Coordinates of C-alpha atoms in Angstrom, one line a residue:
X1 CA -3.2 53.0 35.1
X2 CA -6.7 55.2 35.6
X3 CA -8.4 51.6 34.6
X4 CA -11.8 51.0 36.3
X5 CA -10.5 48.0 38.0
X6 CA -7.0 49.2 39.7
X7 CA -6.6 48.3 43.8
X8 CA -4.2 50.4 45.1
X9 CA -2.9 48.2 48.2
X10 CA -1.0 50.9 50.8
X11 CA 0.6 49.3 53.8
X12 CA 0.6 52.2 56.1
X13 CA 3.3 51.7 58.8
X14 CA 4.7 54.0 61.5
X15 CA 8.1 53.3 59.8
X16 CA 7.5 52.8 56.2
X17 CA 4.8 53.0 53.7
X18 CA 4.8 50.1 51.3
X19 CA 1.9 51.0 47.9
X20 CA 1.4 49.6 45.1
X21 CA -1.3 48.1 42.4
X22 CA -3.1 44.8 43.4
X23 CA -2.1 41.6 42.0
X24 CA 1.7 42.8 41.6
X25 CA 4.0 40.1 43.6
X26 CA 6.4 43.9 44.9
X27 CA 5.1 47.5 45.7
X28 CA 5.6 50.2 43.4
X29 CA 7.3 52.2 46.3
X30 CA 8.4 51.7 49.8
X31 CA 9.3 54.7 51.7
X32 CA 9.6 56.6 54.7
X33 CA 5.9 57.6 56.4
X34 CA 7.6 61.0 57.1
X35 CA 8.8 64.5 56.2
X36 CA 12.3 65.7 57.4
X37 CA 14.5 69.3 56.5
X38 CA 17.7 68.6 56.0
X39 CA 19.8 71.4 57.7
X40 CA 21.3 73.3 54.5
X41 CA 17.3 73.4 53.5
X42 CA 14.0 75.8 54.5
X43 CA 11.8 72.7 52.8
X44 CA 10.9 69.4 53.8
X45 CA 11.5 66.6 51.5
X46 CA 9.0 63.5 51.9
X47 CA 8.5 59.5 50.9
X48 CA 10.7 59.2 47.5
X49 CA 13.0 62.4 48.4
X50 CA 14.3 61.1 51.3
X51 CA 15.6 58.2 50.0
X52 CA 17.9 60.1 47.4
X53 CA 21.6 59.1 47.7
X54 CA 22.7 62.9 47.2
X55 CA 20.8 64.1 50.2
X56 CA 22.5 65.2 53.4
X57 CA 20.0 63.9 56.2
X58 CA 22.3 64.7 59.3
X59 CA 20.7 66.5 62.2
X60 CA 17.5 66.4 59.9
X61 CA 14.3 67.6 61.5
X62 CA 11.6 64.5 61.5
X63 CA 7.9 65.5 61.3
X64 CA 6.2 61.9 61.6
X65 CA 1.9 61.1 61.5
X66 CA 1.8 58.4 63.5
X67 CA 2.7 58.6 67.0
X68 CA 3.1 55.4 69.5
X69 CA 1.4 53.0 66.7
X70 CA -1.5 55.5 65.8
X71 CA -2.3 58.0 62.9
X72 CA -2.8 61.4 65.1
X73 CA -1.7 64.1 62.1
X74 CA -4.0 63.2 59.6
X75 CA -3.3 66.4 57.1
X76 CA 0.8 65.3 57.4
X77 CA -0.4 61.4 56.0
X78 CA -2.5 63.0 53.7
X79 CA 0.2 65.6 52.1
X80 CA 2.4 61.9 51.8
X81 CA -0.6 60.1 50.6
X82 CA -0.8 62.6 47.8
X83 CA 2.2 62.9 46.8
X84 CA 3.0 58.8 46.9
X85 CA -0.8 58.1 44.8
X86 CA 0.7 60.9 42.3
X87 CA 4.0 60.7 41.9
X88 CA 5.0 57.0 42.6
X89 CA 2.0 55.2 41.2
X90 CA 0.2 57.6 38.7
X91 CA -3.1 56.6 39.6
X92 CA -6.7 58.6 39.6
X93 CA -7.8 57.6 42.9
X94 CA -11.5 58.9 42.1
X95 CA -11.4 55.6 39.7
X96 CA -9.4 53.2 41.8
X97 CA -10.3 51.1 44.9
X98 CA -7.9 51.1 48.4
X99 CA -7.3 48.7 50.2
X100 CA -5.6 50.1 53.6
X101 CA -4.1 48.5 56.4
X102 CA -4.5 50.2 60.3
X103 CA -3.4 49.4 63.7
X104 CA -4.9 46.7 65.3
X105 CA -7.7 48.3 68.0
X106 CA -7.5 51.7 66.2
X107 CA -9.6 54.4 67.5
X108 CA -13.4 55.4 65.9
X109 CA -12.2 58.6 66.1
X110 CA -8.9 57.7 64.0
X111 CA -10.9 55.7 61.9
X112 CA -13.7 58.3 60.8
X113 CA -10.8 60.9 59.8
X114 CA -8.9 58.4 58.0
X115 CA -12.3 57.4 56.0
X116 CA -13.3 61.3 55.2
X117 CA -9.8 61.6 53.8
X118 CA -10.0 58.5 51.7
X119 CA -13.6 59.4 50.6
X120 CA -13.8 63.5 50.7
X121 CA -10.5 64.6 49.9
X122 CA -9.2 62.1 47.5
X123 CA -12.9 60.3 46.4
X124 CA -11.6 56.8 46.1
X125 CA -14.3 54.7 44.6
X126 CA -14.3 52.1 47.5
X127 CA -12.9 50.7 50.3
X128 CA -11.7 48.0 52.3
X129 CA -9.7 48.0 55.9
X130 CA -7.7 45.1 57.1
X131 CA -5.0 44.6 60.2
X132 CA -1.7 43.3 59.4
X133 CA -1.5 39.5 60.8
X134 CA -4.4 38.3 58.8
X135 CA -3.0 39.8 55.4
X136 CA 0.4 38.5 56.7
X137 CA -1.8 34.9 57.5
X138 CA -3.3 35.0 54.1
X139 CA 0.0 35.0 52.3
X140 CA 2.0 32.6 54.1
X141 CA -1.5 30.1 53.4
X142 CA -1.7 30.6 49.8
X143 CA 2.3 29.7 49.8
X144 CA 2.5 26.7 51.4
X145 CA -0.8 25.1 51.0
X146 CA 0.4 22.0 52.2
X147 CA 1.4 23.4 55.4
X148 CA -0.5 23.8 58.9
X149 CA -0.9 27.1 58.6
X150 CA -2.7 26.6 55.5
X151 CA -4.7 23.1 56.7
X152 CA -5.7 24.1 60.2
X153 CA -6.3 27.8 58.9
X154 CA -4.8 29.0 61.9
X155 CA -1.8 30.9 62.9
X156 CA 0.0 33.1 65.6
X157 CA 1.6 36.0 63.9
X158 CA 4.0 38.0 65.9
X159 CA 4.7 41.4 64.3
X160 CA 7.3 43.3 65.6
X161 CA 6.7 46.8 64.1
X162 CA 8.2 50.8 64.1
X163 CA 6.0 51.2 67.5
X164 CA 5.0 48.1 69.1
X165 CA 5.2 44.3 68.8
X166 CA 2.1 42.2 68.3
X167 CA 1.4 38.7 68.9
X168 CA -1.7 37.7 67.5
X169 CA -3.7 34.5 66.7
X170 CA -5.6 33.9 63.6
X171 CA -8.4 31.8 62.7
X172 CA -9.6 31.9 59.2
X173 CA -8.7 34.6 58.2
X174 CA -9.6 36.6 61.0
X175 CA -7.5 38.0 64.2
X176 CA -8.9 37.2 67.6
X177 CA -9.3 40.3 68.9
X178 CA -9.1 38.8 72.6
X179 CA -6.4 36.8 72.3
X180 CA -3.9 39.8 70.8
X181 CA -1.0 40.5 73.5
X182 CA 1.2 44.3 72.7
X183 CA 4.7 45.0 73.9
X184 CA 4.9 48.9 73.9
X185 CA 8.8 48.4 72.3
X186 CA 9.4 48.7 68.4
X187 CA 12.1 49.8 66.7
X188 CA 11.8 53.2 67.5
X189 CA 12.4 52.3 70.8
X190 CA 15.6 50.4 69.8
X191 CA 16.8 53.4 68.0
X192 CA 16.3 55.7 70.8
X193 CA 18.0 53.1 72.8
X194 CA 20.9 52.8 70.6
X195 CA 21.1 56.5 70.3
X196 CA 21.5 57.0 73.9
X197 CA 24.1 54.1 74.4
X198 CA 26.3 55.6 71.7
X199 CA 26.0 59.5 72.9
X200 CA 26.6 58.4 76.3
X201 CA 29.6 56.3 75.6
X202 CA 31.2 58.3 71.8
X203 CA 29.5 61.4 70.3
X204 CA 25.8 63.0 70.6
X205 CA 24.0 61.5 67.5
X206 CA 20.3 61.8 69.3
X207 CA 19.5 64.3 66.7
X208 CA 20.5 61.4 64.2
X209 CA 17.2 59.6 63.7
X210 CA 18.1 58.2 59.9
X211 CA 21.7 57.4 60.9
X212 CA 21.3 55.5 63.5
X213 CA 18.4 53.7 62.0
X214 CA 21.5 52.4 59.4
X215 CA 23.7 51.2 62.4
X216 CA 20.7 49.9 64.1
X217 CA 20.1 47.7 60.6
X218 CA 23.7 47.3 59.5
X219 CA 24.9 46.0 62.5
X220 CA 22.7 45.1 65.5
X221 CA 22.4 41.0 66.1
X222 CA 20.9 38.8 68.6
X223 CA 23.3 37.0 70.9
X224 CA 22.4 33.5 71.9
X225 CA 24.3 33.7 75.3
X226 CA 24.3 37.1 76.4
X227 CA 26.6 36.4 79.3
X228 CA 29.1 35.0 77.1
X229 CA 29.3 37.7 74.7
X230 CA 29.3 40.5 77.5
X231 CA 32.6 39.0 78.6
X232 CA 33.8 38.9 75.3
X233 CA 33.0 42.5 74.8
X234 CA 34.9 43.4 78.0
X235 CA 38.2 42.3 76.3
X236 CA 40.6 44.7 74.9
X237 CA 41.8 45.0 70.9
X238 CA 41.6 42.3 68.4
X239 CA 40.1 40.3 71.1
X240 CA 36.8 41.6 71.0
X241 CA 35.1 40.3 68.3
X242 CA 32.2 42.9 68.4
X243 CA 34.2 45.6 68.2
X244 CA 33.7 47.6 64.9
X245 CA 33.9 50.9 63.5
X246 CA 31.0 53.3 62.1
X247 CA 32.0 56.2 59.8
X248 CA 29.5 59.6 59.6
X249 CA 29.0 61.0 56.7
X250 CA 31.3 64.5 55.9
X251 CA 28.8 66.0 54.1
X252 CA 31.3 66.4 51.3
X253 CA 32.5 63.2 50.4
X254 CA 30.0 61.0 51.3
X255 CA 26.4 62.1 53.0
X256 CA 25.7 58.8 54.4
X257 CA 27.4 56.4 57.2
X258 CA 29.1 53.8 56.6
X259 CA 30.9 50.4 57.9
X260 CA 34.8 51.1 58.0
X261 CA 35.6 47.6 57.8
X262 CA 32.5 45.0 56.6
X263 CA 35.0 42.3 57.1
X264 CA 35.3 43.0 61.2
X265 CA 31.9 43.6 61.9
X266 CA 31.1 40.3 60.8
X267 CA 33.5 38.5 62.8
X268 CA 31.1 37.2 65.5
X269 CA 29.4 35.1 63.0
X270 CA 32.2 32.6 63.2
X271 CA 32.2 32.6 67.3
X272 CA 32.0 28.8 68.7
X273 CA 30.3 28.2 71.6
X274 CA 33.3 28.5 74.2
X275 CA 33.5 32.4 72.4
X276 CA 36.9 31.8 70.3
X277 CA 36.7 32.3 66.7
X278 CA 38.1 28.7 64.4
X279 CA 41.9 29.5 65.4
X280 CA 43.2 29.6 61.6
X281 CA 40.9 32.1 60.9
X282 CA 40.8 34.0 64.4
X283 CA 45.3 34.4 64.4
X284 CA 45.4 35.4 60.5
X285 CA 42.9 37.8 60.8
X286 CA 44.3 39.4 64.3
X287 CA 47.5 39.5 62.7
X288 CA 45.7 41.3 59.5
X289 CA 43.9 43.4 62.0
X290 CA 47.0 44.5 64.4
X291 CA 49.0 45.1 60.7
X292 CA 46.5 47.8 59.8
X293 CA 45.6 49.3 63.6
X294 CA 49.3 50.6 63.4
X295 CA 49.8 53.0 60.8
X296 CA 45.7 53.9 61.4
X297 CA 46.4 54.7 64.9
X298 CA 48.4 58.0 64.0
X299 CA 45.6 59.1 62.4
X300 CA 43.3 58.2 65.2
X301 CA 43.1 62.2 66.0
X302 CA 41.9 63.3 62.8
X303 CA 39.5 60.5 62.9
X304 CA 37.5 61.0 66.4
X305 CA 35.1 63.5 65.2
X306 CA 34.1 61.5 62.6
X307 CA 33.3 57.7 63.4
X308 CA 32.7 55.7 66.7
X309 CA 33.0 52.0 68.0
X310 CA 30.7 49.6 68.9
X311 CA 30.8 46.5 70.9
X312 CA 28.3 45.5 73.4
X313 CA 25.8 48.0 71.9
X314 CA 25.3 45.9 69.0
X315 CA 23.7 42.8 71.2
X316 CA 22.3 44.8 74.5
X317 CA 20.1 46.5 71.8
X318 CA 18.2 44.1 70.4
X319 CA 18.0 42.4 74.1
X320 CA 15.4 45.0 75.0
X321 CA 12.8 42.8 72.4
X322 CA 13.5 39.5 75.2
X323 CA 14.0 42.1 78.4
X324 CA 11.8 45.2 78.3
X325 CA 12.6 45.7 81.7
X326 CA 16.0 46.0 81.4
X327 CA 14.8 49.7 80.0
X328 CA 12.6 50.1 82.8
X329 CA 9.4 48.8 81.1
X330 CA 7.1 46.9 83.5
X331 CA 6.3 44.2 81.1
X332 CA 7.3 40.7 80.3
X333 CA 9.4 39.8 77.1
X334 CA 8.1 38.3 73.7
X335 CA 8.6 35.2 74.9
X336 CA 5.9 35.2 77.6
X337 CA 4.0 37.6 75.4
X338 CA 3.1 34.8 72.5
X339 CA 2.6 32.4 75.5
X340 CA -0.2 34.7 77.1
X341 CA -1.2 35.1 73.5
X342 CA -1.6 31.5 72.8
X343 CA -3.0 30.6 76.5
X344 CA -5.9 33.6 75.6
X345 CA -7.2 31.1 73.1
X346 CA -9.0 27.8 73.3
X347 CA -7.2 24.8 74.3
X348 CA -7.8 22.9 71.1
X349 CA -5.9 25.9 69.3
X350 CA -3.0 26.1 71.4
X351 CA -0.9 22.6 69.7
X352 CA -1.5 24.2 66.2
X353 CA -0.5 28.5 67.3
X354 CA 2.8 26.8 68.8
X355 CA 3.1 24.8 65.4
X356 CA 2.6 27.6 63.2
X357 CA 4.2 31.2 64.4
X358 CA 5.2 33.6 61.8
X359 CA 7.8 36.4 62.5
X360 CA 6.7 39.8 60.3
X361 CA 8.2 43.0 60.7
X362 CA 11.5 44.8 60.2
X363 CA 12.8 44.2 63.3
X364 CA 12.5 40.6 63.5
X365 CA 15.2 40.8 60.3
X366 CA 17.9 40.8 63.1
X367 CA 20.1 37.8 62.8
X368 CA 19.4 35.2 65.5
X369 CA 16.3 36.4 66.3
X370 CA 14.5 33.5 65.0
X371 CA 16.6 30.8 67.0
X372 CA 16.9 33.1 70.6
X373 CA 13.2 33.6 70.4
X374 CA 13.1 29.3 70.0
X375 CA 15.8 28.6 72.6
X376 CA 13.4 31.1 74.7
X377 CA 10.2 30.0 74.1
X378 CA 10.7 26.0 74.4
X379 CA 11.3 25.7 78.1
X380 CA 8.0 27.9 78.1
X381 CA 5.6 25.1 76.4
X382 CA 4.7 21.9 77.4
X383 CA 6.8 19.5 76.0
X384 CA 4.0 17.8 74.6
X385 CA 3.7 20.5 71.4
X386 CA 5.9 21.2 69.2
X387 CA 7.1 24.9 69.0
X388 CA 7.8 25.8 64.8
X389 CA 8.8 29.6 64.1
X390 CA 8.7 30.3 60.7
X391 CA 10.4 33.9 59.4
X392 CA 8.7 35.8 56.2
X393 CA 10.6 35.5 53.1
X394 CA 10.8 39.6 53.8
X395 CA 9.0 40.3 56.6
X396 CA 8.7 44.1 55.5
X397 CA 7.0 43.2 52.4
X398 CA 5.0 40.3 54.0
X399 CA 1.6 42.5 55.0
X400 CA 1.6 44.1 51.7
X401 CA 1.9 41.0 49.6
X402 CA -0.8 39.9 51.4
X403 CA -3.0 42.3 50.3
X404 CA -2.2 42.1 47.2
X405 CA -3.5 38.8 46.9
X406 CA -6.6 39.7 48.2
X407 CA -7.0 42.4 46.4
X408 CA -6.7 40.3 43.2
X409 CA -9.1 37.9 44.3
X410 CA -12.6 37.9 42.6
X411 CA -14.3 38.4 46.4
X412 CA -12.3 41.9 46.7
X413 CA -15.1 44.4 45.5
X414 CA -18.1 42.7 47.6
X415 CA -16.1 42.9 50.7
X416 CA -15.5 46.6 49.7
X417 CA -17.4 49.5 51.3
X418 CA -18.3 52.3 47.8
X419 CA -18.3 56.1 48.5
X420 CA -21.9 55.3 47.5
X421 CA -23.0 54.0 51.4
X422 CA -20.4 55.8 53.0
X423 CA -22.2 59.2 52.6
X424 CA -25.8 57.4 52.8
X425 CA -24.4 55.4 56.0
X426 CA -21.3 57.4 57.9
X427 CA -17.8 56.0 58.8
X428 CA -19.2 54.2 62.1
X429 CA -21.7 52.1 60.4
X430 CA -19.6 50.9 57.3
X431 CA -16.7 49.9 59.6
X432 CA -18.8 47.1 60.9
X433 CA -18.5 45.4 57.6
X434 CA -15.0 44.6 58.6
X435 CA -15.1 42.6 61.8
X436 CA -12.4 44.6 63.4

């Protein structure tokens, strides 16, 4: 792999790194941008290690780099760095490129350790920095050329990350920096959320970052009438369809969670719009249900310690992406946050943003999100443009795929900065070569 020409392409998330080779349609690795020690350990396992099915994670101890969206333990990414650019890919970085992606409006100061790091400590032949929505804009052009995105060049990408959520426009290529709106709320927050709903109500799990991160994922949805389903969630036994069982991990016969019963927690799928599930389907399964609640309810004692319900959780979590300040956050709702977005840019751009949005980011994978986020933002826009919201085929991957294709373009090296002018120029004056 030590060829002259390699672009290593690292996606450096809050959440998750995603690295591999340029030109590859997948990353070699995606993994957690942390470190943890699991409780029966002195050591802390990172990236690749974490991920092993055999490891115990409960009550781990979390050392992360990046803190509220930004990179502030630079020697913790670089210990991950090293181990992902040795381990995972096998590459020399003193004969490879990088191409990096950073949080939009990062810091000089961020940005000057992050190049001596790159440059001094692992001598990477060159450069290049980009922000996520125009790799993200890049990728969803080049597949669907026939497309508006891809004829007007333009886009509004709405990334809804580990730490924050973005909506930004983009014109060619570039983000408009003005016209960028934040939510301070990414799935961090959701998890902390979640965490706190569940100790409150069941057991303590707020020491259970990687566990809840699984029922957060697993089984967390998007209602399209809250109101609705909070009265649904109110009833008792089979008649709550949310209600649904998580089991913790015994640290002897299994060392991660799981759903008890797949098969319930996907019950609200099937919901019509007055709240009743199809009635074949809803009495056979009650009856199913009720059948095995009775002998698993003299058990119920043993079991306490180790799982917990969920109902209304699963919905009033994601909510918080639509209603920050139901969590006390003085700040408006995505919704409202791609209209200032869109209302920040010139007039003649504002038909073709609506006509072109692109969800990215793990926690737009929630189901429904897509269509509440619609039913949300069309009483929102003149009715005179038409509002098209277009999810990534993976939206975790999406950034990173888009670098990859521009790292494999013949362009790539020019746009690069080499080692060569850093040390003749210094971080500051490089960094202009990027527009950012």
């Amino acid at each position: 792999m030590a060829s002259s020409n390699v672009v290593v392409v690292l996606d450096n998330g809050g959440g998750l790194i995603k690295a591999g080779i340029g030109g590859e349609r997948d990353p070699t690795a995606v993994v957690p941008n942390c470190t943890a020690r699991p409780l029966s350990s002195k050591k802390f396992l990172l990236a690749d290690q974490l991920l092993s099915p055999s490891e115990d994670l409960t009550s781990a101890v979390l050392r992360r780099p990046f803190d509220r969206g930004y990179l502030i333990n630079h020697d913790l990414q670089s210990t991950i760095w090293s181990h992902i650019f040795s381990s995972l890919l096998k590459i020399t970085p003193s004969s490879s490129s990088l191409l990096l992606t950073e949080p939009l409006f990062n810091l000089p100061s961020i940005q000057r350790s992050t190049d001596e790091i790159i440059f001094e400590e692992f001598n990477f032949r060159s450069l290049f920095v980009s922000d996520s929505p125009s790799l993200v804009h890049l990728y969803e052009a080049s597949r669907r050329p026939y497309d508006v995105v891809s004829k007007a060049q333009c886009s509004l990408v709405v990334d809804l990350g580990f730490s924050f959520a973005h909506a930004a426009p983009v014109f060619q290529n570039f983000t408009v920096n003005y016209g960028v709106k934040r939510m301070d709320l990414g799935g961090k927050a959701l998890t902390n959320y979640l965490k706190e709903l569940v100790s409150y109500r069941s057991i303590n799990v707020m020491d259970e970052t990687f566990l809840m991160d699984d029922v957060k994922e697993t089984l967390c949805f998007v209602s399209s009438d809250v109101a609705r389903d909070l009265r649904i969630a109110r009833r008792r036994g089979n008649d709550n369809y949310f209600r649904c069982t998580y089991v913790l991990p015994d640290g002897i016969t299994h060392t991660k969670g799981f759903v008890k019963d797949p098969v319930e927690a996907q019950r609200y799928l099937t919901l019509s719009e007055d709240g009743e599930l199809p009635h074949s389907e809803g009495t056979e399964e009650a009856d199913q249900t009720e059948a095995k609640s009775k002998p698993s309810e003299r058990n119920k004692v043993d079991l306490t310690k180790n799982e917990f319900s969920l109902s209304n959780e699963r919905f009033l979590v994601p909510e918080m992406i639509f209603r920050p300040a139901d969590l006390g956050m003085n700040q408006a709702g995505l919704a409202e946050c791609i209209v200032r977005a869109v209302n920040s840019c010139h007039p003649h751009l504002h038909p073709v943003l609506y006509e072109s949005i692109i969800l990215t980011g793990g926690s737009t994978l929630f189901p429904g999100f897509a269509k509440r986020l619609e039913n949300q933002l069309r009483p929102l826009v003149p009715d005179v443009y038409q509002v098209k919201i277009t999810t990534q085929e993976d939206p975790i991957l999406g950034v990173w795929r888009g670098g990859s294709l521009l790292a494999s373009s013949p362009d790539f090296d020019a746009m690069c900065i080499t080692k060569t002018e850093y040390e003749e120029l210094g971080s500051f004056r490089c960094r202009r070569r990027f527009f950012h």
